[in-house]
């Protein structure tokens, strides 16, 4: 037979269930703006019915409601999608910021930039070609050459600083990553102990998932949950967190990188010393950014190498207007410039003189950039510059060549480097940053009256010449080398073509390959390929602008994807004010109804207990 007071228990359960649900609504509303909070709800279920006897047999009588669990609204698939997209978004955003910094270094919208210095340097040479003997024009060439070198140095230094800044940021980010993994381990322990007695540690799980959200912005993560509710965090095959255990990231000791003049670092797993390589996120972006920064130092190095090699080689072809005795000598050869192979130039040992047989003045074979006693050559295979120092210097050997054009024979003279007697050679290999550092004006040009060493004029030929052996003026009926006058600007014209003309459109190819650099072979290449200095720089800046624009587009597109995923997660886990207020009213009414019913039942029992059997008293 059913207990007289059974109905009271049923209503008390209802009151408790509605009260717990109302408390949960209050918890949701209170945390509506809490970062990482997931909406919670009480799961209610009817209590098992009780068998009671009736006229026609047993009946099942309900005993009310009970709260089976309190769970949070969470979609694991939305979380995994968010962690993946968040890593990608952080990667693109970090790369975008880096491109902005590089663009500020190579900002061509201001006058203080490399592009402007190239153009000014070109204009100075063009002006010198028309005013070769003008001292102020020569000084301008020297000054503009110095400005160009300084701009290259400044850009390279800023790129080095950018690399150092990236490594410092990496160190800070590694500290954050380790802090997040430490907290995840502690939360794993707390969740396991809390849920061991039943129930869900919802708030602790929210805190842990928020840490995963933050961690995913630094590295790519895959999350696995075990039967005890603990997370394992795996990144590119490395278990950063495994339940109550974790691995610690750290930067290695500095590794000297002489190529770029910096210290490199590797991200290591502290416990094993093995290198860790993320595949996405901010940490991966910073690693890629460092390589990108090094590439721009390489670009600057190739421009510097071009000036040290090809530009210097052409400058060596010219002659200054200073009063020093010219050391150039006559040379002979066994080929003309149409030969498919290059022969060996023979030094006669006789100094070049004027047509009148007098001593020639004007220094030749001078470097415009670099050391005065070093010949610079480009090594295409190793992408380096070989700096060969001549202990006793060198002189130029000048030979006359013939070239048939339209049935006419034209004659011209070119020079090649020849080491002086007793000179020894010491070679040094220059890599990226050393090439850039070597791009300094030849100290001879910055000395007093050094502008007169600027080689604007070049070698010509004469038919009324001198006997190269006796130096006596005579008409040999042949062509021999002769220095053009001080007003000649032919070499200045040739040098100016290096700024804006491709190799196939200049006369420098034949000169730089055969007649300079200690008689190089015809297979030598320019450091920048066949394009001009300005074209190479513009090509790199166009690529930079294109890369930056592409990254901007990727950031925008990825942000749109991330917003969609966030909205997906928010639709599941977020607190909806309207929904919570509706639930509040519903549970309030449920609580009131149960209380009203309990009051009614109490009145019935009171009548039964206190009013029954009073007749006859």
Coordinates of C-alpha atoms in Angstrom, one line a residue:
X1 CA 0.0 0.0 0.0
X2 CA 1.3 3.4 -0.9
X3 CA 2.7 5.5 2.0
X4 CA 0.5 8.3 3.2
X5 CA 3.4 10.8 2.9
X6 CA 4.8 9.6 -0.5
X7 CA 3.4 12.6 -2.4
X8 CA 5.5 14.9 -0.2
X9 CA 8.7 13.3 -1.4
X10 CA 7.6 13.6 -5.0
X11 CA 7.1 17.3 -4.7
X12 CA 10.3 17.9 -2.7
X13 CA 12.2 16.3 -5.6
X14 CA 10.4 18.6 -8.0
X15 CA 11.3 21.6 -5.9
X16 CA 14.9 20.6 -5.6
X17 CA 15.2 19.9 -9.4
X18 CA 13.7 23.3 -10.3
X19 CA 15.8 25.1 -7.7
X20 CA 19.0 23.4 -9.1
X21 CA 17.9 24.4 -12.6
X22 CA 17.3 28.0 -11.5
X23 CA 20.7 28.1 -9.9
X24 CA 22.3 26.9 -13.1
X25 CA 20.5 29.6 -15.1
X26 CA 21.9 32.1 -12.7
X27 CA 25.4 30.7 -13.2
X28 CA 25.0 30.9 -16.9
X29 CA 23.8 34.5 -16.8
X30 CA 26.6 35.5 -14.4
X31 CA 29.2 34.0 -16.7
X32 CA 27.7 35.2 -20.0
X33 CA 30.8 37.4 -20.6
X34 CA 33.4 35.1 -19.1
X35 CA 36.0 34.1 -21.7
X36 CA 35.8 30.4 -22.6
X37 CA 32.6 29.8 -20.6
X38 CA 30.3 27.1 -21.9
X39 CA 26.5 27.2 -21.2
X40 CA 25.5 24.6 -18.6
X41 CA 22.2 22.8 -18.1
X42 CA 20.7 20.3 -15.7
X43 CA 19.7 17.0 -17.1
X44 CA 16.5 15.8 -15.5
X45 CA 15.0 12.3 -15.5
X46 CA 11.9 10.8 -13.9
X47 CA 12.5 8.7 -10.8
X48 CA 11.7 5.0 -11.3
X49 CA 8.0 4.3 -10.7
X50 CA 6.8 2.4 -7.6
X51 CA 4.4 -0.6 -7.9
X52 CA 1.2 -0.2 -6.0
X53 CA -1.7 -2.6 -5.7
X54 CA -5.1 -1.6 -7.2
X55 CA -8.4 -3.1 -7.9
X56 CA -7.3 -4.6 -11.2
X57 CA -3.7 -5.4 -10.3
X58 CA -0.5 -3.5 -9.7
X59 CA 0.0 0.0 -11.1
X60 CA 3.2 2.0 -11.5
X61 CA 3.1 5.3 -9.6
X62 CA 5.6 8.0 -10.5
X63 CA 7.8 9.3 -7.8
X64 CA 8.8 12.6 -9.3
X65 CA 12.0 13.9 -10.9
X66 CA 15.7 13.7 -10.2
X67 CA 18.8 15.6 -11.5
X68 CA 21.0 13.0 -13.2
X69 CA 23.8 15.3 -14.3
X70 CA 24.9 18.9 -14.9
X71 CA 26.6 19.2 -18.3
X72 CA 28.1 21.9 -20.5
X73 CA 27.1 22.5 -24.1
X74 CA 30.2 21.7 -26.2
X75 CA 30.7 20.5 -29.7
X76 CA 34.1 18.6 -30.0
X77 CA 34.1 18.9 -33.7
X78 CA 33.7 22.6 -33.6
X79 CA 36.5 22.8 -31.1
X80 CA 38.9 20.8 -33.3
X81 CA 38.0 22.9 -36.3
X82 CA 38.6 26.1 -34.3
X83 CA 42.0 24.9 -33.1
X84 CA 43.1 24.1 -36.6
X85 CA 41.8 27.4 -38.1
X86 CA 43.2 29.4 -35.2
X87 CA 46.7 28.1 -35.9
X88 CA 46.5 29.0 -39.5
X89 CA 45.1 32.4 -38.7
X90 CA 47.9 33.1 -36.2
X91 CA 50.5 32.0 -38.8
X92 CA 49.1 34.3 -41.5
X93 CA 48.7 37.2 -39.2
X94 CA 52.3 36.9 -37.9
X95 CA 53.6 36.7 -41.5
X96 CA 51.6 39.7 -42.5
X97 CA 53.1 41.8 -39.7
X98 CA 56.6 40.7 -40.8
X99 CA 56.0 41.8 -44.4
X100 CA 54.8 45.1 -43.1
X101 CA 58.1 45.5 -41.3
X102 CA 60.1 44.5 -44.3
X103 CA 58.2 47.0 -46.5
X104 CA 59.0 49.7 -44.0
X105 CA 62.7 48.9 -44.3
X106 CA 62.6 49.1 -48.1
X107 CA 60.1 51.9 -48.2
X108 CA 60.5 53.5 -51.7
X109 CA 57.9 56.2 -51.0
X110 CA 60.5 58.3 -49.1
X111 CA 63.7 59.9 -50.4
X112 CA 65.8 58.0 -47.9
X113 CA 65.7 54.7 -49.7
X114 CA 67.8 52.4 -51.9
X115 CA 65.8 53.0 -55.0
X116 CA 66.4 56.8 -54.8
X117 CA 70.2 56.2 -54.1
X118 CA 70.5 54.0 -57.2
X119 CA 68.8 56.6 -59.4
X120 CA 71.0 59.4 -57.9
X121 CA 74.1 57.3 -58.4
X122 CA 73.1 56.7 -62.0
X123 CA 72.5 60.4 -62.7
X124 CA 75.9 61.3 -61.2
X125 CA 77.6 59.0 -63.7
X126 CA 75.5 60.2 -66.6
X127 CA 76.5 63.8 -65.6
X128 CA 80.1 62.8 -65.4
X129 CA 80.1 61.3 -68.9
X130 CA 79.4 64.8 -70.2
X131 CA 81.6 66.6 -67.8
X132 CA 84.4 64.2 -67.2
X133 CA 87.0 66.7 -66.2
X134 CA 84.8 68.7 -63.8
X135 CA 86.0 68.2 -60.2
X136 CA 82.6 68.9 -58.5
X137 CA 80.9 66.4 -60.8
X138 CA 83.5 63.8 -59.8
X139 CA 83.0 64.6 -56.1
X140 CA 79.2 64.1 -56.6
X141 CA 79.9 60.6 -58.1
X142 CA 82.0 59.7 -55.0
X143 CA 79.3 61.1 -52.6
X144 CA 76.4 59.3 -54.3
X145 CA 78.4 56.1 -54.4
X146 CA 78.9 56.4 -50.6
X147 CA 75.2 57.1 -50.1
X148 CA 74.2 54.0 -52.1
X149 CA 76.6 51.8 -50.0
X150 CA 75.3 53.4 -46.8
X151 CA 71.7 52.6 -47.7
X152 CA 72.6 49.0 -48.4
X153 CA 74.4 48.8 -45.0
X154 CA 71.4 50.3 -43.2
X155 CA 68.9 47.9 -44.8
X156 CA 71.1 44.9 -44.0
X157 CA 71.5 46.1 -40.4
X158 CA 67.8 46.5 -40.0
X159 CA 67.2 43.0 -41.4
X160 CA 69.7 41.6 -38.8
X161 CA 67.9 43.5 -36.1
X162 CA 64.6 42.0 -37.3
X163 CA 66.0 38.5 -37.1
X164 CA 67.2 39.2 -33.5
X165 CA 63.8 40.6 -32.7
X166 CA 62.1 37.4 -34.0
X167 CA 64.3 35.2 -31.9
X168 CA 63.5 37.3 -28.8
X169 CA 59.7 37.0 -29.6
X170 CA 60.2 33.2 -30.0
X171 CA 61.7 33.1 -26.6
X172 CA 58.7 34.9 -25.1
X173 CA 56.3 32.7 -27.0
X174 CA 58.1 29.5 -25.8
X175 CA 57.7 30.8 -22.2
X176 CA 53.9 31.3 -22.8
X177 CA 53.6 27.8 -24.4
X178 CA 55.3 26.2 -21.4
X179 CA 53.1 28.2 -19.0
X180 CA 50.0 26.9 -20.9
X181 CA 51.1 23.3 -20.8
X182 CA 51.9 23.6 -17.1
X183 CA 48.4 24.8 -16.4
X184 CA 46.8 22.1 -18.6
X185 CA 48.7 19.4 -16.6
X186 CA 47.4 20.9 -13.3
X187 CA 43.8 21.1 -14.7
X188 CA 44.1 17.5 -15.9
X189 CA 44.9 16.4 -12.3
X190 CA 42.1 18.5 -10.9
X191 CA 39.5 17.2 -13.4
X192 CA 40.5 13.6 -12.8
X193 CA 40.3 13.9 -9.0
X194 CA 37.0 15.9 -9.2
X195 CA 35.3 13.5 -11.6
X196 CA 36.5 10.4 -9.8
X197 CA 33.4 10.5 -7.5
X198 CA 31.0 11.3 -10.3
X199 CA 29.8 14.5 -11.9
X200 CA 31.4 16.8 -14.5
X201 CA 34.0 19.4 -13.6
X202 CA 32.5 21.8 -16.2
X203 CA 34.2 25.0 -15.1
X204 CA 37.6 23.3 -15.0
X205 CA 37.0 21.8 -18.4
X206 CA 36.2 25.3 -19.7
X207 CA 39.4 26.7 -18.3
X208 CA 41.4 23.8 -19.9
X209 CA 39.7 24.3 -23.3
X210 CA 40.5 28.1 -23.1
X211 CA 44.1 27.2 -22.6
X212 CA 44.0 25.0 -25.7
X213 CA 42.5 27.8 -27.6
X214 CA 45.4 30.1 -26.7
X215 CA 48.0 27.3 -27.2
X216 CA 46.6 26.7 -30.7
X217 CA 47.6 30.2 -31.8
X218 CA 51.3 29.4 -31.2
X219 CA 51.6 25.8 -32.5
X220 CA 49.4 23.2 -34.3
X221 CA 47.7 20.9 -31.8
X222 CA 45.7 17.7 -31.8
X223 CA 43.8 16.9 -28.7
X224 CA 43.0 13.4 -27.3
X225 CA 40.9 12.7 -24.2
X226 CA 41.4 9.5 -22.1
X227 CA 38.9 7.6 -20.0
X228 CA 39.8 9.7 -16.9
X229 CA 38.9 12.9 -18.7
X230 CA 42.6 14.0 -19.1
X231 CA 43.9 15.6 -22.3
X232 CA 46.9 14.7 -24.3
X233 CA 48.2 17.6 -26.5
X234 CA 50.1 16.4 -29.5
X235 CA 51.9 18.8 -31.9
X236 CA 53.6 17.4 -35.0
X237 CA 54.0 14.0 -33.4
X238 CA 55.4 15.4 -30.1
X239 CA 53.2 14.9 -27.0
X240 CA 53.6 18.3 -25.3
X241 CA 51.1 17.1 -22.7
X242 CA 50.3 13.5 -21.8
X243 CA 47.9 13.4 -18.9
X244 CA 49.9 14.5 -15.9
X245 CA 53.2 14.6 -17.7
X246 CA 54.5 17.3 -20.1
X247 CA 57.5 18.3 -22.2
X248 CA 59.2 21.6 -21.9
X249 CA 60.3 23.7 -24.9
X250 CA 63.5 25.8 -24.8
X251 CA 65.8 27.7 -27.2
X252 CA 69.2 26.2 -27.8
X253 CA 72.4 28.0 -27.0
X254 CA 73.4 30.6 -29.6
X255 CA 74.8 29.2 -32.8
X256 CA 77.1 31.7 -34.6
X257 CA 76.0 32.2 -38.1
X258 CA 78.9 34.0 -39.9
X259 CA 77.0 34.1 -43.2
X260 CA 74.5 36.6 -41.9
X261 CA 76.4 38.0 -38.9
X262 CA 73.8 36.8 -36.3
X263 CA 73.3 34.1 -33.7
X264 CA 70.8 31.4 -34.7
X265 CA 68.8 29.3 -32.3
X266 CA 66.9 26.0 -32.4
X267 CA 63.7 25.1 -30.5
X268 CA 64.5 22.0 -28.4
X269 CA 62.6 19.6 -26.2
X270 CA 64.4 20.2 -22.9
X271 CA 64.0 16.6 -21.7
X272 CA 65.6 15.0 -24.7
X273 CA 67.5 17.8 -26.6
X274 CA 65.7 16.9 -29.8
X275 CA 64.7 19.7 -32.1
X276 CA 61.0 20.6 -32.2
X277 CA 59.5 21.8 -35.5
X278 CA 55.8 23.1 -35.4
X279 CA 53.9 23.0 -38.7
X280 CA 51.6 26.0 -38.0
X281 CA 50.9 28.9 -35.7
X282 CA 52.9 31.9 -34.6
X283 CA 56.0 29.9 -33.7
X284 CA 56.2 28.4 -37.1
X285 CA 55.6 31.8 -38.7
X286 CA 58.5 33.3 -36.8
X287 CA 60.8 30.5 -38.0
X288 CA 59.7 31.1 -41.6
X289 CA 60.1 34.9 -41.1
X290 CA 63.7 34.5 -40.0
X291 CA 64.4 32.6 -43.2
X292 CA 62.6 35.3 -45.2
X293 CA 64.7 38.0 -43.5
X294 CA 67.9 36.1 -44.4
X295 CA 66.7 35.9 -48.0
X296 CA 66.5 39.7 -48.1
X297 CA 70.1 40.0 -46.8
X298 CA 71.0 37.6 -49.6
X299 CA 69.4 40.0 -52.1
X300 CA 71.4 42.9 -50.7
X301 CA 74.5 40.8 -50.8
X302 CA 74.0 40.1 -54.5
X303 CA 73.6 43.8 -55.2
X304 CA 76.8 44.4 -53.2
X305 CA 78.6 41.6 -55.1
X306 CA 77.5 43.2 -58.4
X307 CA 79.2 46.5 -57.4
X308 CA 82.3 44.8 -56.1
X309 CA 82.7 42.6 -59.2
X310 CA 81.1 43.7 -62.4
X311 CA 81.0 47.4 -61.5
X312 CA 84.6 47.4 -60.2
X313 CA 85.8 45.4 -63.2
X314 CA 84.4 48.1 -65.5
X315 CA 85.8 50.9 -63.4
X316 CA 89.3 49.2 -63.6
X317 CA 89.0 49.6 -67.4
X318 CA 89.1 53.4 -67.1
X319 CA 91.8 55.9 -66.3
X320 CA 91.8 58.7 -63.8
X321 CA 92.9 62.3 -64.5
X322 CA 95.4 62.4 -61.6
X323 CA 99.0 63.3 -62.1
X324 CA 100.5 59.9 -61.1
X325 CA 102.5 58.0 -63.7
X326 CA 100.3 55.4 -65.4
X327 CA 101.6 51.9 -64.8
X328 CA 99.6 50.2 -67.6
X329 CA 101.6 48.2 -70.1
X330 CA 101.1 47.1 -73.7
X331 CA 99.8 43.6 -74.2
X332 CA 99.4 41.2 -77.1
X333 CA 97.0 38.4 -77.7
X334 CA 96.3 35.6 -80.2
X335 CA 92.6 36.2 -80.8
X336 CA 90.0 38.8 -81.6
X337 CA 86.7 39.3 -79.8
X338 CA 84.8 37.2 -82.3
X339 CA 86.8 34.1 -81.4
X340 CA 84.8 31.3 -79.8
X341 CA 87.5 30.7 -77.3
X342 CA 89.7 33.1 -75.3
X343 CA 93.4 33.1 -75.6
X344 CA 96.1 34.2 -73.2
X345 CA 97.2 37.9 -73.1
X346 CA 100.9 38.4 -73.0
X347 CA 102.4 41.4 -71.1
X348 CA 105.1 43.2 -73.1
X349 CA 106.4 44.9 -70.0
X350 CA 106.5 48.2 -71.9
X351 CA 104.5 51.1 -70.3
X352 CA 101.8 52.7 -72.4
X353 CA 102.9 56.2 -73.5
X354 CA 101.3 59.1 -75.3
X355 CA 101.3 59.3 -79.1
X356 CA 104.2 61.7 -78.8
X357 CA 106.1 59.2 -76.8
X358 CA 105.9 61.0 -73.5
X359 CA 105.0 59.3 -70.2
X360 CA 101.3 58.9 -69.6
X361 CA 99.7 60.1 -66.4
X362 CA 96.5 58.9 -64.8
X363 CA 95.9 55.9 -62.6
X364 CA 94.2 52.9 -64.1
X365 CA 92.9 49.6 -62.6
X366 CA 91.4 51.3 -59.5
X367 CA 88.5 49.7 -57.5
X368 CA 85.6 52.0 -56.9
X369 CA 84.4 49.8 -54.0
X370 CA 86.3 47.7 -51.6
X371 CA 90.0 47.5 -50.7
X372 CA 92.5 49.1 -53.0
X373 CA 94.6 45.9 -53.2
X374 CA 91.9 43.3 -53.7
X375 CA 90.2 41.9 -56.8
X376 CA 86.7 40.7 -56.2
X377 CA 85.1 37.9 -58.3
X378 CA 81.7 36.2 -58.1
X379 CA 81.4 32.4 -57.6
X380 CA 78.1 31.4 -59.0
X381 CA 78.3 27.8 -57.6
X382 CA 78.7 28.8 -54.0
X383 CA 77.0 32.2 -54.3
X384 CA 80.0 33.9 -52.7
X385 CA 82.6 36.5 -53.6
X386 CA 86.2 35.6 -53.7
X387 CA 88.4 38.5 -52.5
X388 CA 91.9 38.0 -53.8
X389 CA 94.5 40.2 -52.2
X390 CA 97.6 41.2 -54.2
X391 CA 100.5 41.9 -51.8
X392 CA 102.3 44.1 -54.3
X393 CA 99.3 45.2 -56.2
X394 CA 98.6 45.0 -60.0
X395 CA 98.7 46.9 -63.2
X396 CA 96.6 46.9 -66.3
X397 CA 97.7 45.2 -69.5
X398 CA 96.2 47.0 -72.5
X399 CA 95.6 45.3 -75.8
X400 CA 94.1 46.4 -79.1
X401 CA 91.4 44.4 -80.8
X402 CA 89.7 44.5 -84.1
X403 CA 86.1 43.9 -84.8
X404 CA 84.4 43.7 -88.2
X405 CA 81.1 45.5 -88.4
X406 CA 79.2 46.1 -91.8
X407 CA 82.4 45.2 -93.7
X408 CA 84.5 47.7 -91.8
X409 CA 87.3 46.9 -89.3
X410 CA 87.0 48.8 -86.1
X411 CA 89.7 48.9 -83.5
X412 CA 89.5 49.4 -79.7
X413 CA 91.5 48.7 -76.7
X414 CA 90.7 46.9 -73.5
X415 CA 92.7 46.1 -70.4
X416 CA 93.1 43.1 -68.0
X417 CA 94.5 42.8 -64.5
X418 CA 98.1 41.6 -64.2
X419 CA 99.8 41.2 -60.8
X420 CA 103.0 43.1 -60.2
X421 CA 106.3 41.3 -60.0
X422 CA 106.8 39.8 -56.6
X423 CA 103.1 40.0 -55.7
X424 CA 101.5 37.1 -53.9
X425 CA 97.8 36.3 -53.8
X426 CA 95.8 35.6 -50.8
X427 CA 92.1 34.6 -51.4
X428 CA 89.3 35.0 -48.9
X429 CA 85.7 33.8 -49.4
X430 CA 83.1 36.4 -48.5
X431 CA 79.5 35.3 -47.7
X432 CA 76.3 37.4 -47.5
X433 CA 77.0 39.9 -44.7
X434 CA 80.7 40.1 -45.4
X435 CA 80.0 41.0 -49.0
X436 CA 77.8 43.8 -47.8
X437 CA 80.4 45.0 -45.3
X438 CA 83.0 45.0 -48.1
X439 CA 80.9 47.5 -50.0
X440 CA 82.8 50.5 -48.9
X441 CA 84.2 53.3 -51.0
X442 CA 87.8 52.7 -52.0
X443 CA 89.8 54.8 -49.5
X444 CA 91.8 56.2 -52.4
X445 CA 88.7 57.9 -53.7
X446 CA 87.9 59.7 -50.4
X447 CA 91.5 60.9 -49.8
X448 CA 92.5 64.4 -50.8
X449 CA 92.0 64.9 -54.6
X450 CA 90.8 61.3 -54.7
X451 CA 87.9 62.3 -57.0
X452 CA 90.6 62.5 -59.8
X453 CA 90.9 58.7 -59.6
X454 CA 87.3 58.2 -60.7
X455 CA 87.8 56.5 -64.1
X456 CA 85.5 58.3 -66.5
X457 CA 87.8 58.1 -69.5
X458 CA 89.0 54.9 -71.2
X459 CA 91.4 53.5 -73.7
X460 CA 91.4 54.3 -77.4
X461 CA 93.7 53.5 -80.3
X462 CA 96.0 55.5 -82.5
X463 CA 97.5 54.9 -85.9
X464 CA 100.2 57.5 -85.5
X465 CA 101.7 55.7 -82.6
X466 CA 104.9 54.8 -81.0
X467 CA 107.1 51.8 -81.2
X468 CA 106.0 49.8 -78.1
X469 CA 109.6 48.7 -77.7
X470 CA 111.6 51.9 -78.2
X471 CA 108.8 54.4 -77.3
X472 CA 109.9 56.5 -80.3
X473 CA 107.0 58.1 -82.2
X474 CA 106.6 56.6 -85.6
X475 CA 103.9 55.6 -88.0
X476 CA 103.8 51.8 -87.7
X477 CA 100.7 51.4 -89.8
X478 CA 99.2 49.5 -87.0
X479 CA 96.9 50.3 -84.1
X480 CA 98.1 50.5 -80.5
X481 CA 96.5 51.6 -77.3
X482 CA 96.3 55.2 -76.2
X483 CA 94.5 56.9 -73.4
X484 CA 91.7 59.2 -74.3
X485 CA 91.8 62.8 -73.2
X486 CA 90.8 64.0 -69.7
X487 CA 87.4 65.2 -71.1
X488 CA 86.5 61.7 -72.3
X489 CA 83.5 60.1 -70.5
X490 CA 83.3 56.8 -72.4
X491 CA 83.9 54.7 -69.3
X492 CA 81.4 56.7 -67.3
X493 CA 78.8 56.0 -70.0
X494 CA 79.7 52.2 -69.9
X495 CA 79.4 52.3 -66.1
X496 CA 76.0 54.1 -66.2
X497 CA 74.6 51.3 -68.5
X498 CA 75.1 48.8 -65.6
X499 CA 72.3 50.6 -63.7
X500 CA 69.5 50.2 -66.1
X501 CA 70.5 48.0 -69.0
X502 CA 70.4 44.2 -69.1
X503 CA 73.7 42.3 -69.8
X504 CA 72.8 41.6 -73.5
X505 CA 72.3 45.3 -74.2
X506 CA 75.7 46.4 -72.8
X507 CA 79.3 46.1 -73.9
X508 CA 80.3 45.1 -70.4
X509 CA 79.8 41.4 -70.8
X510 CA 82.9 41.0 -73.0
X511 CA 84.9 43.2 -70.6
X512 CA 83.9 41.7 -67.3
X513 CA 84.3 38.1 -68.5
X514 CA 87.6 38.3 -70.3
X515 CA 89.5 41.5 -69.6
X516 CA 89.3 41.8 -65.8
X517 CA 89.4 39.6 -62.7
X518 CA 92.7 37.9 -63.5
X519 CA 91.6 36.7 -66.9
X520 CA 88.4 34.9 -66.1
X521 CA 86.7 32.6 -68.5
X522 CA 83.7 33.4 -70.6
X523 CA 81.4 31.3 -68.5
X524 CA 81.4 33.7 -65.5
X525 CA 78.1 35.3 -64.6
X526 CA 77.0 38.4 -62.8
X527 CA 75.9 38.0 -59.2
X528 CA 72.3 39.1 -60.2
X529 CA 72.1 37.2 -63.4
X530 CA 71.8 39.1 -66.7
X531 CA 69.5 41.9 -65.5
X532 CA 70.6 45.4 -64.5
X533 CA 71.0 46.7 -61.0
X534 CA 67.8 48.7 -61.0
X535 CA 65.8 45.9 -62.6
X536 CA 67.1 43.5 -60.0
X537 CA 66.1 45.8 -57.2
X538 CA 62.7 46.5 -58.7
X539 CA 62.1 42.8 -59.3
X540 CA 62.8 42.1 -55.6
X541 CA 60.5 45.0 -54.4
X542 CA 57.8 43.9 -56.8
X543 CA 58.0 40.4 -55.4
X544 CA 57.9 41.8 -51.8
X545 CA 54.8 43.9 -52.7
X546 CA 53.1 40.9 -54.3
X547 CA 53.9 38.6 -51.3
X548 CA 52.7 41.2 -48.9
X549 CA 49.4 41.6 -50.8
X550 CA 48.9 37.9 -51.1
X551 CA 49.4 37.5 -47.3
X552 CA 46.9 40.3 -46.7
X553 CA 44.4 38.4 -48.8
X554 CA 45.1 35.2 -46.9
X555 CA 44.7 36.9 -43.6
X556 CA 41.3 38.4 -44.6
X557 CA 40.0 35.1 -46.0
X558 CA 41.2 33.2 -43.0
X559 CA 39.6 35.6 -40.6
X560 CA 36.3 35.1 -42.3
X561 CA 36.7 31.3 -41.9
X562 CA 37.6 31.7 -38.3
X563 CA 34.6 34.0 -37.6
X564 CA 32.3 31.3 -39.1
X565 CA 33.9 28.6 -36.8
X566 CA 33.6 30.9 -33.8
X567 CA 29.9 31.5 -34.6
X568 CA 29.4 27.8 -34.9
X569 CA 31.0 27.3 -31.5
X570 CA 29.1 30.2 -30.0
X571 CA 25.8 28.8 -31.3
X572 CA 26.4 25.7 -29.3
X573 CA 28.3 26.9 -26.2
X574 CA 27.4 30.5 -25.9
X575 CA 24.9 31.9 -23.3
X576 CA 21.8 33.3 -25.0
X577 CA 20.2 35.9 -22.8
X578 CA 16.7 35.4 -24.2
X579 CA 16.9 31.6 -23.8
X580 CA 18.2 31.9 -20.2
X581 CA 15.5 34.4 -19.2
X582 CA 12.9 32.1 -20.7
X583 CA 14.3 29.2 -18.7
X584 CA 14.4 31.3 -15.6
X585 CA 10.7 32.0 -15.8
X586 CA 10.0 28.3 -16.6
X587 CA 11.9 27.0 -13.6
X588 CA 10.5 29.7 -11.4
X589 CA 7.0 28.7 -12.3
X590 CA 7.9 25.0 -11.9
X591 CA 9.2 25.8 -8.4
X592 CA 6.1 27.7 -7.5
X593 CA 3.8 25.0 -8.9
X594 CA 5.6 22.3 -6.9
X595 CA 5.5 24.5 -3.8
X596 CA 1.8 25.2 -4.3
X597 CA 1.1 21.5 -4.8
X598 CA 3.1 20.7 -1.7
X599 CA 1.1 23.2 0.3
X600 CA -2.2 21.7 -0.9
X601 CA -1.0 18.2 0.0
X602 CA 0.1 19.5 3.4
X603 CA -3.4 20.9 4.0
X604 CA -4.9 17.5 3.0
X605 CA -2.7 15.6 5.4
X606 CA -3.5 18.2 8.1
X607 CA -7.2 17.6 7.6
X608 CA -6.6 13.8 7.6
X609 CA -4.5 13.8 10.7
X610 CA -6.2 16.5 12.8
X611 CA -9.8 16.4 11.6
X612 CA -10.5 12.6 11.2
X613 CA -12.1 10.9 14.2
X614 CA -13.3 14.0 16.1
X615 CA -17.0 13.0 16.0
X616 CA -18.4 12.3 19.5
X617 CA -15.6 14.1 21.3

